[in-house]
Each structure stands twice: as structure tokens, then as C-alpha cells.
PDB file of C-alpha atoms in Angstrom:
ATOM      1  CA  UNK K   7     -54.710  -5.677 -14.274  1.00 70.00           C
ATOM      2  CA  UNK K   8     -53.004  -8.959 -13.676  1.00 77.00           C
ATOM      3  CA  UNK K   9     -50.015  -7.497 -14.965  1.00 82.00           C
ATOM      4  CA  UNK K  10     -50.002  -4.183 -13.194  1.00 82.00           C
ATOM      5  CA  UNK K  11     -48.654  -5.575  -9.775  1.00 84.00           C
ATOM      6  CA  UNK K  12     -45.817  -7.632 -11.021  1.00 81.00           C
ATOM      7  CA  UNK K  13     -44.449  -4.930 -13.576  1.00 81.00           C
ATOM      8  CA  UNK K  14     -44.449  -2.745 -10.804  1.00 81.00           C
ATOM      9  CA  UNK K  15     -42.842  -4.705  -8.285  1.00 81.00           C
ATOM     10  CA  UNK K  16     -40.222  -5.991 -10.309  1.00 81.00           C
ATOM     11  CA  UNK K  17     -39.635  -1.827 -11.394  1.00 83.00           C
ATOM     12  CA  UNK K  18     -39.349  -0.907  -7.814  1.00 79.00           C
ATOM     13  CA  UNK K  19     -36.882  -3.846  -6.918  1.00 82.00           C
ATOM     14  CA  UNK K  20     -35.120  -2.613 -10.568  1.00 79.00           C
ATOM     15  CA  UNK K  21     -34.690   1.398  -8.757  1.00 76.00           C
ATOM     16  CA  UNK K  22     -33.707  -0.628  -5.291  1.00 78.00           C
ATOM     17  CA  UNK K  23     -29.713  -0.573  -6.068  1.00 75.00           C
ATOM     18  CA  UNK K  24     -29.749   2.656  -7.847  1.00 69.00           C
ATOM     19  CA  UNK K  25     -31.111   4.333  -4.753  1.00 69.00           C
ATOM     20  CA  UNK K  26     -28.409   2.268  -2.680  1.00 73.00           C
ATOM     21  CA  UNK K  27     -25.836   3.097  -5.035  1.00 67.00           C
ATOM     22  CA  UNK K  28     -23.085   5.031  -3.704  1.00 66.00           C
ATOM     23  CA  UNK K  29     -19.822   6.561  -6.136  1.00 60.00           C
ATOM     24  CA  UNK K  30     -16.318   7.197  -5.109  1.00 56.00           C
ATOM     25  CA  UNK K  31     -15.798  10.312  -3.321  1.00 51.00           C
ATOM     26  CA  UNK K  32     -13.157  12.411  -4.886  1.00 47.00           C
ATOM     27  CA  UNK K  33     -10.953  13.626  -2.925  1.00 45.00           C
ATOM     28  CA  UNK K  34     -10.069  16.571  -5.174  1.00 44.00           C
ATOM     29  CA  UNK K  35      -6.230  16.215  -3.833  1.00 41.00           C
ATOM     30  CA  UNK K  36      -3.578  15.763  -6.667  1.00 42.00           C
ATOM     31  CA  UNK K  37      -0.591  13.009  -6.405  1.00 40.00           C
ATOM     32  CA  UNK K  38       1.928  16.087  -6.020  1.00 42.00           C
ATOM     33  CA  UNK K  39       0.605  17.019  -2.914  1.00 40.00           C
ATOM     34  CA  UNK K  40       0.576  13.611  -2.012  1.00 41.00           C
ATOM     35  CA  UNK K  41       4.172  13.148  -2.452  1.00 41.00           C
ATOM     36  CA  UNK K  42       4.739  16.700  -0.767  1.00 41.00           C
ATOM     37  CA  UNK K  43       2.702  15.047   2.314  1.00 42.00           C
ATOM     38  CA  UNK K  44       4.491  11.736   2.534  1.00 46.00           C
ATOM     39  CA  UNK K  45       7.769  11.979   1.352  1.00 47.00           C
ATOM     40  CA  UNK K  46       9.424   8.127   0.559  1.00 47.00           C
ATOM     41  CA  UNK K  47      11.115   7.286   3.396  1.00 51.00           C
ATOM     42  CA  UNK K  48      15.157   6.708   3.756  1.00 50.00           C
ATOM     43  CA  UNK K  49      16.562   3.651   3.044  1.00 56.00           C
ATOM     44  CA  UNK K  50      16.819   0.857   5.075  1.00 54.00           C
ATOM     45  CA  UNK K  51      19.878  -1.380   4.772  1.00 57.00           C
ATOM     46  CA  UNK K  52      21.179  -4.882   5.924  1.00 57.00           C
ATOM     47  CA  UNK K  53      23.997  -6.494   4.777  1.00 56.00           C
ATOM     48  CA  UNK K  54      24.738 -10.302   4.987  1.00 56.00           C
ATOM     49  CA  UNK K  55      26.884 -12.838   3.557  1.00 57.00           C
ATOM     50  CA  UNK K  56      28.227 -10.029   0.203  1.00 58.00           C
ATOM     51  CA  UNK K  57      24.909  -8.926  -0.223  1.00 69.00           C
ATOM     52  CA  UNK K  58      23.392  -5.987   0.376  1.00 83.00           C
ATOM     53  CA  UNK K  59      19.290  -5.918   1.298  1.00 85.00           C
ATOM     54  CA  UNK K  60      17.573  -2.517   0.837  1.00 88.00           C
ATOM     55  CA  UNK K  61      13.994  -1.814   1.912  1.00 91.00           C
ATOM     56  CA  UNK K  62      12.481   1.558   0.740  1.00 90.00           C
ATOM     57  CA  UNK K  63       9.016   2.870   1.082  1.00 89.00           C
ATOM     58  CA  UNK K  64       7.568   4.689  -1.744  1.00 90.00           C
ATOM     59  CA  UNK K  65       5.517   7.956  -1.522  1.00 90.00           C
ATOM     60  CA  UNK K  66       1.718   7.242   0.013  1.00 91.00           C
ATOM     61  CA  UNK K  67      -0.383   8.577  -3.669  1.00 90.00           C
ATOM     62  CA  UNK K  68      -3.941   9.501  -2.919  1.00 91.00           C
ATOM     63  CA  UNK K  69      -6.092   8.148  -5.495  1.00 88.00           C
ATOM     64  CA  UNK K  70      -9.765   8.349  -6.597  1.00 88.00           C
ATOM     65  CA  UNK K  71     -10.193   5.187  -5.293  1.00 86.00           C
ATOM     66  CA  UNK K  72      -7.803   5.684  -1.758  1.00 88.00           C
ATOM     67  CA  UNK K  73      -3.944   5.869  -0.967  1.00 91.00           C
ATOM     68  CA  UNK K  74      -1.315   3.195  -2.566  1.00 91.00           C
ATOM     69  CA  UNK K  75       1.959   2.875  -1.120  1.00 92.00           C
ATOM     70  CA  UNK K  76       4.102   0.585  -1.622  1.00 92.00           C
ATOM     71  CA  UNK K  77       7.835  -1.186   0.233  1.00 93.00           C
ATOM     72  CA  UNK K  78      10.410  -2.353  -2.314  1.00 91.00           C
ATOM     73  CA  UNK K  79      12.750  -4.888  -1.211  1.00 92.00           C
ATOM     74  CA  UNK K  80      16.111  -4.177  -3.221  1.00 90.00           C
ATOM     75  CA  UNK K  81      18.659  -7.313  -3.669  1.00 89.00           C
ATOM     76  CA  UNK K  82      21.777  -5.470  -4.513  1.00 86.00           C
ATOM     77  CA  UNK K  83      20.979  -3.250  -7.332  1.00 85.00           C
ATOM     78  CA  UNK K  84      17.850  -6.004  -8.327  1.00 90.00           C
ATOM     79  CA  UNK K  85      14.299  -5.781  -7.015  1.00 89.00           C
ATOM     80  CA  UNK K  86      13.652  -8.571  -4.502  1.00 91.00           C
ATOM     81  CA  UNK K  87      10.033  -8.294  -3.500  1.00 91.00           C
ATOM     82  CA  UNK K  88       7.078  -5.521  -4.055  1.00 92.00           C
ATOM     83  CA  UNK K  89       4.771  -5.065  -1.125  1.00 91.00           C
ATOM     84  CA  UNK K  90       1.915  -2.910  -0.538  1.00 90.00           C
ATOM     85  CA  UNK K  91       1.962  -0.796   2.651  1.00 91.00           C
ATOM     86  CA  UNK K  92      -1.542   0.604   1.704  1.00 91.00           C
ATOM     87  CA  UNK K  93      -3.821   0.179  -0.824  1.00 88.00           C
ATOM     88  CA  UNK K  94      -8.058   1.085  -1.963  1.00 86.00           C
ATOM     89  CA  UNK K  95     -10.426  -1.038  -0.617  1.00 85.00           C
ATOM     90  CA  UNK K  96     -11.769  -1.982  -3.793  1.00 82.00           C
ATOM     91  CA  UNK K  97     -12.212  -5.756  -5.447  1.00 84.00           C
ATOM     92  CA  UNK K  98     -10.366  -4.694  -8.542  1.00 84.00           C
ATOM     93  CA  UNK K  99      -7.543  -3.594  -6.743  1.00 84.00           C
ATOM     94  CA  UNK K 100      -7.380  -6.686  -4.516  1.00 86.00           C
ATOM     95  CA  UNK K 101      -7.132  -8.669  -8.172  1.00 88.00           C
ATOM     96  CA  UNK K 102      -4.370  -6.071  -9.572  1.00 89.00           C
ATOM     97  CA  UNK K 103      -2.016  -5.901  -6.807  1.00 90.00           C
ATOM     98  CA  UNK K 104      -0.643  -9.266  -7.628  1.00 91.00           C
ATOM     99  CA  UNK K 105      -0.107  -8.388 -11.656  1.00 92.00           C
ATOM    100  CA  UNK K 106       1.673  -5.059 -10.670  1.00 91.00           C
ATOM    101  CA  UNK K 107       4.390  -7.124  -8.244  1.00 91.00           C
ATOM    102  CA  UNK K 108       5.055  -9.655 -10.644  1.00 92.00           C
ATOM    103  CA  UNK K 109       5.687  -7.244 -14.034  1.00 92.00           C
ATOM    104  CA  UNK K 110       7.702  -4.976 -11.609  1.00 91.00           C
ATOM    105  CA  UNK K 111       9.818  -8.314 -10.807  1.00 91.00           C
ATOM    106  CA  UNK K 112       9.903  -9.113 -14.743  1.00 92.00           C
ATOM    107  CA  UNK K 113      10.533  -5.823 -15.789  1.00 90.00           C
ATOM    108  CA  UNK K 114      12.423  -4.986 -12.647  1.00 90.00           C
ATOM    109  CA  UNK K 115      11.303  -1.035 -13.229  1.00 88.00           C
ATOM    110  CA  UNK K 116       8.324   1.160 -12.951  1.00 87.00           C
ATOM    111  CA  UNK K 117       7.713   0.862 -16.312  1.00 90.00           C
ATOM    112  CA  UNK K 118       4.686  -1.593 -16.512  1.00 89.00           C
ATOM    113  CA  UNK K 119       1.443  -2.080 -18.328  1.00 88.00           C
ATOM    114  CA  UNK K 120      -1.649  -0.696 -16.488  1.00 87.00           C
ATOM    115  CA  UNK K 121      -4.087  -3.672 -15.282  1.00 87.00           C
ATOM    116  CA  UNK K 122      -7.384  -3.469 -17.057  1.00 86.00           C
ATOM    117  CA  UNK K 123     -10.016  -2.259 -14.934  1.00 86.00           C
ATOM    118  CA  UNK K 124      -7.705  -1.154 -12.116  1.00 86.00           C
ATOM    119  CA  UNK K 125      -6.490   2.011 -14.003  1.00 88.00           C
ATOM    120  CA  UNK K 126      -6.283   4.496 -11.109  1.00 89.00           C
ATOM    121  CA  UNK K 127      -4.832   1.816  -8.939  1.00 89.00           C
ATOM    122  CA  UNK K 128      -2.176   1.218 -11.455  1.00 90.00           C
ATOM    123  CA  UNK K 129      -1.341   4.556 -11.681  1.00 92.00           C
ATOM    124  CA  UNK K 130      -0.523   5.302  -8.061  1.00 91.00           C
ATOM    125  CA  UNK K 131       1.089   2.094  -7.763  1.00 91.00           C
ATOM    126  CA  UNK K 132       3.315   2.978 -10.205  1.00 92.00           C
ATOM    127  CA  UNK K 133       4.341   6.787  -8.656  1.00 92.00           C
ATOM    128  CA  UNK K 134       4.894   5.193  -5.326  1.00 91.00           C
ATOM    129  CA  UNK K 135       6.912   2.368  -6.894  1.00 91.00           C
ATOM    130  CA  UNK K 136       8.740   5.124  -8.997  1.00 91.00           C
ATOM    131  CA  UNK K 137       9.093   7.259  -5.689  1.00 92.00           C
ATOM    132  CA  UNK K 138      10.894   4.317  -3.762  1.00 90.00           C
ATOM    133  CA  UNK K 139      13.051   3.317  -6.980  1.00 89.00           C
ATOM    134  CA  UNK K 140      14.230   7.325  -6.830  1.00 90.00           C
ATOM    135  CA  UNK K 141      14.534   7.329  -3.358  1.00 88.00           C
ATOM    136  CA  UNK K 142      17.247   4.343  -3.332  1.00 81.00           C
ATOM    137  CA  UNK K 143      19.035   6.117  -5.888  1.00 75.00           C
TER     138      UNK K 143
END
């Protein structure tokens, strides 16, 4: 009997976060309609001392997780800067984001590695980056 109260206290405070658990929501919406929605946006252009600055906005994806969009800051025909315009409120993406700029400014394309744990996030990150790369032309 001695027993019997603290197994089941410690199995109710076990079954605590399950019943505060909460998933994702998905929204069911695919990242074509997404680009259909929020097309990338035109360029922006400045010009200064021979070189030509060129700030395009990639498509807004809707992920799993929430929309990514991101602003590419072209350098002449090189990519400057990466920022993100919108991105999932989620810890893993918080700790991707900064992977994803700096292979993009390595491999100065859209053709990165996914960041472990941060899959979806990748993903969209990617498309949008794509979108703005397309966009520029």
C-alpha cells in the first residue's frame, strides 16, 4: 500500500504533458498555391559607385510548420545577404535559419543541404530562395 500512492502520482504527472500536448496543424495547402498566392515580388535596384545592389523577395511557402519567405540581397550577379521576411515559430527553425544563409552564401545557389531536424523549414526556405533567384533572372 505504501507504494500505491507514489506509483500513481508519478503516472498521473507521466499522462500530464501528453494531455497538454498539442501537434502542428496542417494546413492542408500545397507550396503551388502558395506561390500562386504570393507571387516574388519585382526587383528592387540601386546602383552606386559600378555596382549594382538588387533586393528580391522570394515567394511566401506555407509549410507544416508556418510560412518562410525570404529577401535576397544580390551584389552584381553574387548573393550579398539572405534574410528572412517570415519564418515558423518553432525552436528548430530559429537554430536552422542561420545554416541555410550561410551555405546559400558558400554555395551562392539554392542548392543546399537540408538542416537536420528542420526538414520542412529547409524545404520552403529553399522554394522561396529559388523563387527570388528566378525572379532576378
Amino acid at each position: 500500500m505504501k507504494r500505491a500512492i507514489p506509483v500513481l502520482v508519478l503516472s498521473v504527472a507521466g499522462l500530464i504533458p501528453l494531455w497538454r500536448y498539442t501537434p502542428s496543424h496542417d494546413t492542408g495547402s500545397t507550396s503551388a498555391a502558395a506561390e500562386a498566392a504570393a507571387p516574388a515580388s519585382t526587383p528592387s535596384v540601386s546602383s552606386s559607385g559600378g555596382t549594382t545592389t538588387t533586393v528580391v523577395s522570394g515567394s511566401a511557402i506555407d509549410t507544416e510548420k508556418g510560412p518562410v519567405q525570404v529577401e535576397v540581397t544580390f551584389d552584381g550577379d553574387k548573393i550579398a545577404s539572405v534574410r528572412m521576411v517570415r519564418q515558423p515559430d518553432h525552436p528548430q527553425t530559429t537554430a536552422a535559419v542561420p545554416k541555410l544563409i550561410e551555405e546559400t552564401l558558400q554555395a551562392q545557389s539554392a542548392d543546399i543541404d537540408t538542416v537536420s531536424g528542420a526538414t520542412i523549414t529547409s524545404d520552403g526556405y529553399k522554394e522561396s530562395l529559388q523563387a527570388a533567384i528566378d525572379a532576378r533572372g
